[in-house]
mmCIF file of C-alpha atoms in Angstrom:
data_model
loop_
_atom_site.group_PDB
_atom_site.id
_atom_site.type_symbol
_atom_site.label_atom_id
_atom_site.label_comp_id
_atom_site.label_asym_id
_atom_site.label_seq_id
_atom_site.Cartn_x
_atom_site.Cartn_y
_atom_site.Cartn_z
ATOM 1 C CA UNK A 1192 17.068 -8.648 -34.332
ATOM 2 C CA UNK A 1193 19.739 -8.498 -31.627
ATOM 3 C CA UNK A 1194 20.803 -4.789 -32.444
ATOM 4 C CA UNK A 1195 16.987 -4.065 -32.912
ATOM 5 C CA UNK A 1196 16.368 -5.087 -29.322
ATOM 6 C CA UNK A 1197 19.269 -3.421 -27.927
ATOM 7 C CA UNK A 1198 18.014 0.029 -29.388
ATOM 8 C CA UNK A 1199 14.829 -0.243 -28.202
ATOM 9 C CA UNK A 1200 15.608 -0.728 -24.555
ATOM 10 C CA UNK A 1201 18.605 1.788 -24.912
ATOM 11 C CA UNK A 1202 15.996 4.058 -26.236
ATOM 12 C CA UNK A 1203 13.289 3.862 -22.954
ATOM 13 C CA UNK A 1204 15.811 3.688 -20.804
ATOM 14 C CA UNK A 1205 16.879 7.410 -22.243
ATOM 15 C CA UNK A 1206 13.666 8.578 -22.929
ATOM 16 C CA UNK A 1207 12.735 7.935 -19.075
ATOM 17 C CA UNK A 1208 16.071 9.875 -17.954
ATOM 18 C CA UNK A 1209 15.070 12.829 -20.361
ATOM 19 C CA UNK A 1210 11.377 12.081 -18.532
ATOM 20 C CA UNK A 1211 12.894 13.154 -15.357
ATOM 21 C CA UNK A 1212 12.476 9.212 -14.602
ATOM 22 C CA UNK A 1213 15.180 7.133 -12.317
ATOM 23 C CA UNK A 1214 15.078 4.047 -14.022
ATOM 24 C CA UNK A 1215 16.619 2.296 -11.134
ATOM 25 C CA UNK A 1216 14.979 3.627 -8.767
ATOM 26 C CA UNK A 1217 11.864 1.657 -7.547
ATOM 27 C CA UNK A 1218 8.735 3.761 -7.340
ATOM 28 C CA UNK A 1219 8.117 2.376 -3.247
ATOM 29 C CA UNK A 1220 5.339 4.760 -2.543
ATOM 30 C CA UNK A 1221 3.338 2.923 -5.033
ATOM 31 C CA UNK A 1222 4.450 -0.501 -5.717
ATOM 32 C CA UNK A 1223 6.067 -3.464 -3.383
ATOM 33 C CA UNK A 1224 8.428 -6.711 -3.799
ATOM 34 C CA UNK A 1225 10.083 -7.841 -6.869
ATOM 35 C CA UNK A 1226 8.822 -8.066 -10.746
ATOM 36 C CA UNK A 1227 7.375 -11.249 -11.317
ATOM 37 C CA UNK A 1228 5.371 -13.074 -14.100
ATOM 38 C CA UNK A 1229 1.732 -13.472 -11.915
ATOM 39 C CA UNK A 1230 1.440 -16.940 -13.523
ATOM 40 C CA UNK A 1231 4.631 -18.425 -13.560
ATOM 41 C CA UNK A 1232 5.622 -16.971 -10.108
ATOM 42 C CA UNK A 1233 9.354 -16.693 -12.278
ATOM 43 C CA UNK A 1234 10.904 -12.986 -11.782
ATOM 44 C CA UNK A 1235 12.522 -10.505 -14.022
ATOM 45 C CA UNK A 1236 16.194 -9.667 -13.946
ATOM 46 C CA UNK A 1237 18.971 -7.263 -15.478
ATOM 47 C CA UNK A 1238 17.717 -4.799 -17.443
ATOM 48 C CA UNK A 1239 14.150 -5.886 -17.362
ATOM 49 C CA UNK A 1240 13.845 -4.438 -13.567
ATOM 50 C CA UNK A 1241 14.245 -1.523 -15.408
ATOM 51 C CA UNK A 1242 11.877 -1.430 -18.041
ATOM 52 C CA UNK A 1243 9.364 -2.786 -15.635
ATOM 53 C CA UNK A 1244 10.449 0.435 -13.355
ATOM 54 C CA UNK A 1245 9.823 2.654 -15.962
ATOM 55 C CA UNK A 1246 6.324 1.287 -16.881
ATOM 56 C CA UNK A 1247 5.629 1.395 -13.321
ATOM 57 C CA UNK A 1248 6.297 5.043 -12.620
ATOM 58 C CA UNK A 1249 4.574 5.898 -16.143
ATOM 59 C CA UNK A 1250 1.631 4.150 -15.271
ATOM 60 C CA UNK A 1251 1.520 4.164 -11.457
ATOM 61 C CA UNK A 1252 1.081 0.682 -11.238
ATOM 62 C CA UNK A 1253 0.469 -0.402 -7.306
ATOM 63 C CA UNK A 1254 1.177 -4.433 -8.084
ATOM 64 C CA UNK A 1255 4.516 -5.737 -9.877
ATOM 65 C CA UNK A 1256 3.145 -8.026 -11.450
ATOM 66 C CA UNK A 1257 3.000 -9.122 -15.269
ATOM 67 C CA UNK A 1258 1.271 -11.038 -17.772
ATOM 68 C CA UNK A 1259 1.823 -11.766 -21.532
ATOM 69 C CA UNK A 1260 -1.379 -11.653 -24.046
ATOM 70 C CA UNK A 1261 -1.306 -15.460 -24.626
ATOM 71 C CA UNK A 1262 -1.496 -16.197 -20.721
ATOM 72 C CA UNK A 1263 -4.103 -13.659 -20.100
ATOM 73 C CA UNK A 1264 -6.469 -15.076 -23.115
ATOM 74 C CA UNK A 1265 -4.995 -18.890 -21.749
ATOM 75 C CA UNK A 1266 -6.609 -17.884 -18.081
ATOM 76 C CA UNK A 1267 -9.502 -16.107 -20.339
ATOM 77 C CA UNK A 1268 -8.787 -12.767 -18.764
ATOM 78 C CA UNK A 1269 -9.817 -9.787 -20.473
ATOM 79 C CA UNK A 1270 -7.304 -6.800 -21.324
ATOM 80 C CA UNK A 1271 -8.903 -3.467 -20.829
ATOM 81 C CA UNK A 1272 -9.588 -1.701 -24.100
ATOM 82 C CA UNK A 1273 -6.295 0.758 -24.433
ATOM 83 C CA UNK A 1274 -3.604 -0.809 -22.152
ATOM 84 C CA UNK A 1275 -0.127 -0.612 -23.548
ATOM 85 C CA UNK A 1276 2.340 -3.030 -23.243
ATOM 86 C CA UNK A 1277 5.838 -3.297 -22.021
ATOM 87 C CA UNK A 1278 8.857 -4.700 -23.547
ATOM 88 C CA UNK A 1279 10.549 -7.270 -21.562
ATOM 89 C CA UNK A 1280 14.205 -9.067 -23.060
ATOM 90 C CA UNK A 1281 15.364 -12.260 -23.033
ATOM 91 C CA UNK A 1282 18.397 -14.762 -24.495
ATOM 92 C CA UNK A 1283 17.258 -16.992 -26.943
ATOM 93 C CA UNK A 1284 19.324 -20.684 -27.206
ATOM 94 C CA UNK A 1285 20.154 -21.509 -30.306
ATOM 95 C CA UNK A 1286 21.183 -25.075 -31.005
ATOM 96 C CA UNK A 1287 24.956 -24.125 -32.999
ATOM 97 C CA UNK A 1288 25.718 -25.603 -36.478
ATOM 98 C CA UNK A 1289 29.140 -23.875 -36.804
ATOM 99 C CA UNK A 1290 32.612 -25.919 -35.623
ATOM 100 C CA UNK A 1291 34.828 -24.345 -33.075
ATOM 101 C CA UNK A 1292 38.458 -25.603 -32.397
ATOM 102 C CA UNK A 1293 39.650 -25.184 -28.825
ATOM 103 C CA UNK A 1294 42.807 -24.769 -27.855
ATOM 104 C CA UNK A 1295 43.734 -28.713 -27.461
ATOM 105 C CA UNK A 1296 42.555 -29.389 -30.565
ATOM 106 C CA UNK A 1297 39.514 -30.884 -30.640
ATOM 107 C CA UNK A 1298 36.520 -29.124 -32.193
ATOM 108 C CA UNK A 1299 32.925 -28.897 -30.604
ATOM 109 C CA UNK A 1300 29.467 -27.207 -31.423
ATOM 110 C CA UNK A 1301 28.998 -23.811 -29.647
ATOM 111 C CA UNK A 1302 25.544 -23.220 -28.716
ATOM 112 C CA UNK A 1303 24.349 -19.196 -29.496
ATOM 113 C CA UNK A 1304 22.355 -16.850 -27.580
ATOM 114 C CA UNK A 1305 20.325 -14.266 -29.403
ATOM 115 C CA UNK A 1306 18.768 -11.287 -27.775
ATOM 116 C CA UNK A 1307 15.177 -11.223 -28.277
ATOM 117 C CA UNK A 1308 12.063 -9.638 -26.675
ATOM 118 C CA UNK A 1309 8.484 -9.864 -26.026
ATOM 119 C CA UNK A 1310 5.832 -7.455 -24.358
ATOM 120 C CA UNK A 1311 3.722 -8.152 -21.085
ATOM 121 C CA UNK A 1312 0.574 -5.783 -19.923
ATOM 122 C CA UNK A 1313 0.577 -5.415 -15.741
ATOM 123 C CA UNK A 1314 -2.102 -7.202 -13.619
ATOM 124 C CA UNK A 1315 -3.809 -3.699 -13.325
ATOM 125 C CA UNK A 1316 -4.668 -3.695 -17.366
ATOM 126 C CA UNK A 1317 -6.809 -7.155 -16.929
ATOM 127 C CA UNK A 1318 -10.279 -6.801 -16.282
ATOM 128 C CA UNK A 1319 -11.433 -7.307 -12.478
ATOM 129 C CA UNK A 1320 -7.723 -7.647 -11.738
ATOM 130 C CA UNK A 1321 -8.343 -7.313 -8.163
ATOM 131 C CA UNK A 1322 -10.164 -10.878 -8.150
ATOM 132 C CA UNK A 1323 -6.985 -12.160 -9.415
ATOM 133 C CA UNK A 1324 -4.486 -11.585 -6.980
ATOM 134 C CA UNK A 1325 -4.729 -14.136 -4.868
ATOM 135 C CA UNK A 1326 -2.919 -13.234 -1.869
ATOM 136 C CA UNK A 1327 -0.652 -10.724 -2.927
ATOM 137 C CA UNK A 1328 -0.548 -7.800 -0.382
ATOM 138 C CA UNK A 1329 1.726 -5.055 -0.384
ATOM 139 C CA UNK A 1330 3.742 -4.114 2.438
ATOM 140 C CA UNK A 1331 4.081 -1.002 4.020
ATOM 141 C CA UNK A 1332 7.921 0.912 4.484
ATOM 142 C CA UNK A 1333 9.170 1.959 7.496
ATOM 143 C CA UNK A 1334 11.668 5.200 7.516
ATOM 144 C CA UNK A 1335 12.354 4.764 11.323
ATOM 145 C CA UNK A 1336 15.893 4.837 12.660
ATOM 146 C CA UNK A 1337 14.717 1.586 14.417
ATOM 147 C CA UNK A 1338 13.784 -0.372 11.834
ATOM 148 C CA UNK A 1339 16.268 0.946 9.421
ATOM 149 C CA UNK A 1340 19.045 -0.804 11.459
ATOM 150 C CA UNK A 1341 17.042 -4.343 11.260
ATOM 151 C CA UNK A 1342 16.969 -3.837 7.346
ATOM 152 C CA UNK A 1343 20.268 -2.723 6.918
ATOM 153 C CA UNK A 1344 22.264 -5.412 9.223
ATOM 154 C CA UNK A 1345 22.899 -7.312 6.219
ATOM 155 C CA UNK A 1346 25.028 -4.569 5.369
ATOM 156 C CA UNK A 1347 26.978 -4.702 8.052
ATOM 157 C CA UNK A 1348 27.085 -9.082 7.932
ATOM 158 C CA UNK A 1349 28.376 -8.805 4.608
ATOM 159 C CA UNK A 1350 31.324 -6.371 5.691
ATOM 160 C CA UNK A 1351 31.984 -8.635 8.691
ATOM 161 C CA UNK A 1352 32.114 -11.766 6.767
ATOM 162 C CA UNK A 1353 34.311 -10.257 3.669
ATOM 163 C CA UNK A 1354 36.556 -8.066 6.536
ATOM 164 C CA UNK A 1355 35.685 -5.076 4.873
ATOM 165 C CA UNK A 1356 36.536 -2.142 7.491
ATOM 166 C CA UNK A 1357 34.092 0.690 7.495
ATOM 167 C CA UNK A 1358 35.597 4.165 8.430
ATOM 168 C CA UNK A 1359 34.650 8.009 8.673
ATOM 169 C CA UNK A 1360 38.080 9.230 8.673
ATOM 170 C CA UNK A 1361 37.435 12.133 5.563
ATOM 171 C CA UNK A 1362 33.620 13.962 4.539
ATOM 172 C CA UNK A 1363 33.899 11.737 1.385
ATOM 173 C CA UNK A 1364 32.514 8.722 0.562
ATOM 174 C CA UNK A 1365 34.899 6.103 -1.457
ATOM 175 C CA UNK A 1366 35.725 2.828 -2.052
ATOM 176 C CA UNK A 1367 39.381 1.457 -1.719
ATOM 177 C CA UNK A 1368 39.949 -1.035 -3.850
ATOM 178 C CA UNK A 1369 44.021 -1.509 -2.404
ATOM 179 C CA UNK A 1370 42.905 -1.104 0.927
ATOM 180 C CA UNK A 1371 39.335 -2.987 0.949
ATOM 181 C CA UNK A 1372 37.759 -0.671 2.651
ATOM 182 C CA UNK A 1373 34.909 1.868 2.988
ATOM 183 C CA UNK A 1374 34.690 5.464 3.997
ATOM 184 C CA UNK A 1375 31.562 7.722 4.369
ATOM 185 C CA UNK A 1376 31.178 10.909 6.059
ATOM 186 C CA UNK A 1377 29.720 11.016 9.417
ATOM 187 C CA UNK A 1378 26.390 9.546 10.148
ATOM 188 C CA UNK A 1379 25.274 12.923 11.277
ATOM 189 C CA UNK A 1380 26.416 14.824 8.070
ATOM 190 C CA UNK A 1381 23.478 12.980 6.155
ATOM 191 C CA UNK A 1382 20.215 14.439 5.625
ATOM 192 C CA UNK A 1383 18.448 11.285 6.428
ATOM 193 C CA UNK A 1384 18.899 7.777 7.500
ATOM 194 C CA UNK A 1385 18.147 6.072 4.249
ATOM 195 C CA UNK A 1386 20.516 8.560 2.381
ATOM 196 C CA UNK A 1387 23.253 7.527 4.786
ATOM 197 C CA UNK A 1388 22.319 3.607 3.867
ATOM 198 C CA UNK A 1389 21.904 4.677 0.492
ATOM 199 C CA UNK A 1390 25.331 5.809 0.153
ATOM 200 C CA UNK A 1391 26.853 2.931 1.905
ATOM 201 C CA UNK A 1392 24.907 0.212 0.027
ATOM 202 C CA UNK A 1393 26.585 2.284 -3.428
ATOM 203 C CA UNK A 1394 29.925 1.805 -1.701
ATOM 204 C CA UNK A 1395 29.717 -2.128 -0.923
ATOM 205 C CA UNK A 1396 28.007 -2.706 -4.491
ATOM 206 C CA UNK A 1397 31.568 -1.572 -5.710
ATOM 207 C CA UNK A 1398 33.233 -3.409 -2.931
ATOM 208 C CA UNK A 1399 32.270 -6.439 -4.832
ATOM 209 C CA UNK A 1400 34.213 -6.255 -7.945
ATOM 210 C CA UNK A 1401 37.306 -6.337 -6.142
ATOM 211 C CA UNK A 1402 39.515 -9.700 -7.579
ATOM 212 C CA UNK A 1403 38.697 -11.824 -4.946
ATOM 213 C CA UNK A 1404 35.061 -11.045 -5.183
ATOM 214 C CA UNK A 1405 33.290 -10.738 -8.801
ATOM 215 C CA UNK A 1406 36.734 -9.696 -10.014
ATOM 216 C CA UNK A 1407 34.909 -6.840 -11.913
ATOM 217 C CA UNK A 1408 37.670 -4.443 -11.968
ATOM 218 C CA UNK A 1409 40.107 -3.431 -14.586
ATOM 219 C CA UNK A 1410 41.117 0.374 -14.611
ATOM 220 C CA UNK A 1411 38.093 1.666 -12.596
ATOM 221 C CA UNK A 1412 39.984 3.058 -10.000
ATOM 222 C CA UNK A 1413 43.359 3.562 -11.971
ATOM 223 C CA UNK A 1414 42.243 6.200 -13.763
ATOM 224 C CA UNK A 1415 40.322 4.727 -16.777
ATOM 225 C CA UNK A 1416 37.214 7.089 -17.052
ATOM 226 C CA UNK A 1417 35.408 5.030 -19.235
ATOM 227 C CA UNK A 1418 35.746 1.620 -16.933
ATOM 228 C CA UNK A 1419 34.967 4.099 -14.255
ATOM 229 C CA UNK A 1420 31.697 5.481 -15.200
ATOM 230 C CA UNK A 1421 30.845 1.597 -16.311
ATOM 231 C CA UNK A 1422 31.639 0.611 -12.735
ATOM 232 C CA UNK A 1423 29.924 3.758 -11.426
ATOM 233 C CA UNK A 1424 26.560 2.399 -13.464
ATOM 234 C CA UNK A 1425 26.738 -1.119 -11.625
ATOM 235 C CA UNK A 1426 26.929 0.850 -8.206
ATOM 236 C CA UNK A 1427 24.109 3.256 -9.001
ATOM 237 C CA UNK A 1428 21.947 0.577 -10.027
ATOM 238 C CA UNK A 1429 23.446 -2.153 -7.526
ATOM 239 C CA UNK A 1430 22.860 0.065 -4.624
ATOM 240 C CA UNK A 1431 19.254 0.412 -6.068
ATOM 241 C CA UNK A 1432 18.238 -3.437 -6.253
ATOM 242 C CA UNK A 1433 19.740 -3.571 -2.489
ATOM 243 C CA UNK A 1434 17.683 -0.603 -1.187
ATOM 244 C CA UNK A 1435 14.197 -2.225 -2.634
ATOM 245 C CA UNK A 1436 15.379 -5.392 -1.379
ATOM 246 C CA UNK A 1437 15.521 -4.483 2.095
ATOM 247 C CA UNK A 1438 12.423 -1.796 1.545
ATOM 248 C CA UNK A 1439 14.397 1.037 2.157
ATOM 249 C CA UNK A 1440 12.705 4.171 0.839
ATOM 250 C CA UNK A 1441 15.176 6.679 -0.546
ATOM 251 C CA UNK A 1442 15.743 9.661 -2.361
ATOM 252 C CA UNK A 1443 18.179 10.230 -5.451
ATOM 253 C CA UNK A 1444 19.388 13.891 -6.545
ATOM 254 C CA UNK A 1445 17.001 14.319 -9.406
ATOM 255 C CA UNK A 1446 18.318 17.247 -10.916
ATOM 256 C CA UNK A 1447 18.368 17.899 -14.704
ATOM 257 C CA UNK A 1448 22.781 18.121 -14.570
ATOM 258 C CA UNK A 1449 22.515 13.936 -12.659
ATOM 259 C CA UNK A 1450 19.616 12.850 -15.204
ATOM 260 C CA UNK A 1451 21.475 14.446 -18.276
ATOM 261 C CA UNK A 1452 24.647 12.946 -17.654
ATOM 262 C CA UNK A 1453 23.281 9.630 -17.489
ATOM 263 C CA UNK A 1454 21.168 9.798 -20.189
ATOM 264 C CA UNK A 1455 24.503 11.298 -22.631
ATOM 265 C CA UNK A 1456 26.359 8.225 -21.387
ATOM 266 C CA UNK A 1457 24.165 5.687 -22.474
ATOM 267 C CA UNK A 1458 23.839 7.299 -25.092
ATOM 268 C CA UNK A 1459 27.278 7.816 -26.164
ATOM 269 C CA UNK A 1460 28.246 4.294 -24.558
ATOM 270 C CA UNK A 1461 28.350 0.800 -26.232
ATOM 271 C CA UNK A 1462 24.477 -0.657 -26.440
ATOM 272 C CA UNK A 1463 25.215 -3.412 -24.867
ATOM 273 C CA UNK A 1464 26.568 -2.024 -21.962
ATOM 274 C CA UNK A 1465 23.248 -1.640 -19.601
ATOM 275 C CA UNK A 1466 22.712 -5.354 -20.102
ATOM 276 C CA UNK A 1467 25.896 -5.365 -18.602
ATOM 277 C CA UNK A 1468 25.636 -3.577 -16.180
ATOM 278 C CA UNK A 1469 22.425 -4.337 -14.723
ATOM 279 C CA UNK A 1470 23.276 -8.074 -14.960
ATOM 280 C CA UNK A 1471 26.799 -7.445 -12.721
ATOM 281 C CA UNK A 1472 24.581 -4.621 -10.603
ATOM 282 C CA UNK A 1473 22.025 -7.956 -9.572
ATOM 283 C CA UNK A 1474 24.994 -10.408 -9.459
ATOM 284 C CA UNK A 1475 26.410 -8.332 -6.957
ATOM 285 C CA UNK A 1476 23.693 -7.870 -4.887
ATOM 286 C CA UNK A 1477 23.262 -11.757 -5.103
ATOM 287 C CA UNK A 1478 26.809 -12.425 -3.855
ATOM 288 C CA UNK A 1479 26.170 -9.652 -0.841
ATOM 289 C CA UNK A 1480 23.272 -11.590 -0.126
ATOM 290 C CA UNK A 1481 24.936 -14.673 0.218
ATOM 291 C CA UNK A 1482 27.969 -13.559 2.068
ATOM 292 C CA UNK A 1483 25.771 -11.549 4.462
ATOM 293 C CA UNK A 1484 24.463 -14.611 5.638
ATOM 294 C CA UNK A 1485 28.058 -16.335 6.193
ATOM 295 C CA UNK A 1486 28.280 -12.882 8.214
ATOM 296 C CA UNK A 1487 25.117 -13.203 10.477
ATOM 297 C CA UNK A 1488 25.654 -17.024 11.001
ATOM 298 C CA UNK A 1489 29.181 -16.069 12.209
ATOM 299 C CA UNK A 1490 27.687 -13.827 14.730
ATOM 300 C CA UNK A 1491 25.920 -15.820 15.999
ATOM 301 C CA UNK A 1492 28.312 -18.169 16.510
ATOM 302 C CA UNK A 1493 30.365 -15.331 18.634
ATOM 303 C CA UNK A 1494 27.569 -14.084 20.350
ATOM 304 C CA UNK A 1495 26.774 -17.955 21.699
ATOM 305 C CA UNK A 1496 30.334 -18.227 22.606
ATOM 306 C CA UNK A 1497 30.546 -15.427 24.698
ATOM 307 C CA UNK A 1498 26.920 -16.490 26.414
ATOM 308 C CA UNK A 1499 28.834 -20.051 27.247
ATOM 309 C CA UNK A 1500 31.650 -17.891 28.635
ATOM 310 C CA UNK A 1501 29.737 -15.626 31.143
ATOM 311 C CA UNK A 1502 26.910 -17.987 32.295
ATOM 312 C CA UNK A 1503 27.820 -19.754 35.735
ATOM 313 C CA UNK A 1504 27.887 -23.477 35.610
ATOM 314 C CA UNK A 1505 25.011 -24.594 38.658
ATOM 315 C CA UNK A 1506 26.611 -27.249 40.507
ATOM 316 C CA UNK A 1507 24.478 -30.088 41.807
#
């Protein structure tokens, strides 16, 4: 079941690429916030974003939200004659019968996880869905400079709080893993805003896998082309999730030569390794998150300290 699974979401996720279809890439003009189960309120993750992408830019679904067949008939919603489904993937615990010995010695059961998968139909496939969104509302995206530099500042907390220096010393964009650092181009050699934040959101997704982050790499920048395209996948889909986190609406180079290549990779590559990657991709956007707030916090900290030191004492 397990392999079965695996070639079936290997196989969309190609299919869309050969489509002309950015799996990562969330369709913004149509659809707003994160994949979620409308009844449980729980989201999707990994490589389930991605399936749900794909069904969303097949379908041009406005709402990201999902349903199984069991909750819809539960709720006693109707499914419109014709909708299709979508497969969605999940781990499945198994209680373990088999003995493992560790390395002191002593032997304990080791619980399994089998991949599995079910199929959900989108809130626009139910019957008078719009009666059952509650208060759902989508919200609009901004591509001004202005507010472009209030979505991105948890770029820029994140560098602050990890000391990652950000430099536009050569036209190329890189990270270093030996230095920690970050180089773009200049600002002004972009064709937009959101492709310069676009770029720099790729470069801090790999920023993370340095050892004392997610410790993700191995030979990815030594030379290793095959742990280099993996860690090239967990950017191009890292810097996605962090783009429609913060609503920024960008464009990817979708030409036939960028879709192809991907879609020969997977191909060619191991079938597990999109899980993979799209589960490091969304733990590293978790772990920017999180650090990004250490960042702003500490800002604020400096930015009361100098307030205390230029504001006269009034004497009495």
């Amino acid at each position: 079941m397990a392999n079965q699974v695996y070639d079936i979401v290997l196989e969309k996720i190609t299919e869309a690429l050969d489509k002309g279809i950015i799996p990562w890439k969330k369709p913004w003009k149509s659809t707003d916030g994160e994949h979620v189960n409308i009844i449980t309120k729980i989201p999707y993750h990994g490589v389930n974003v991605l399936l749900l992408n794909i069904a969303t830019a097949v379908n041009n679904y406005k709402y990201p939200l999902w349903i199984t067949w069991k909750q819809a008939a539960k709720k006693k919603w109707s499914i419109k004659k014709g909708a299709k489904t979508t497969v969605v993937s999940f781990f499945k615990k198994y209680e373990a019968k088999t003995v493992v010995e560790d390395d002191d010695g002593t032997t304990k059961a080791r619980d399994a996880f089998v991949l599995r998968y079910y199929r959900v139909f989108n809130i626009q496939d139910v019957e008078d869905y719009e009666d059952k969104l509650g208060d759902y509302k989508i919200s609009k995206v901004s591509d001004r400079d202005e507010e472009l530099k209030k979505q991105t500042s948890m770029f820029y907390s994140y560098m602050d709080a990890e000391g990652i220096p950000l430099t536009f010393n050569a036209q190329r964009s890189y990270y270093s893993a030996a230095a920690d650092a970050i180089n773009l181009p200049k600002q002004e050699s972009f064709v937009s805003q959101p492709a310069f934040y676009q770029t720099l959101a790729h470069e801090i997704v790999h920023s993370t896998g340095h050892p004392k982050r997610n410790n993700r790499f191995s030979d990815s920048y030594n030379g290793g082309i095959e742990e280099y395209s993996k860690e090239e996948l967990v950017a191009e889909i890292g810097s996605a999730f962090l783009c429609s986190e913060m609503c920024i609406e960008v464009n990817y180079e979708n030409t036939a030569a960028y879709l192809a290549g991907w879609a020969t990779y997977l191909r060619d590559a191991r079938k597990t390794e999109l899980f993979s990657a799209a589960k490091a991709a969304e733990r590293a956007m978790e772990f920017i998150k999180k650090q990004a707030v250490i960042g702003a916090i500490r800002n604020i900290g400096k930015k009361a300290d100098v307030e205390e030191a230029v504001t006269p004492v009034k004497e009495n």
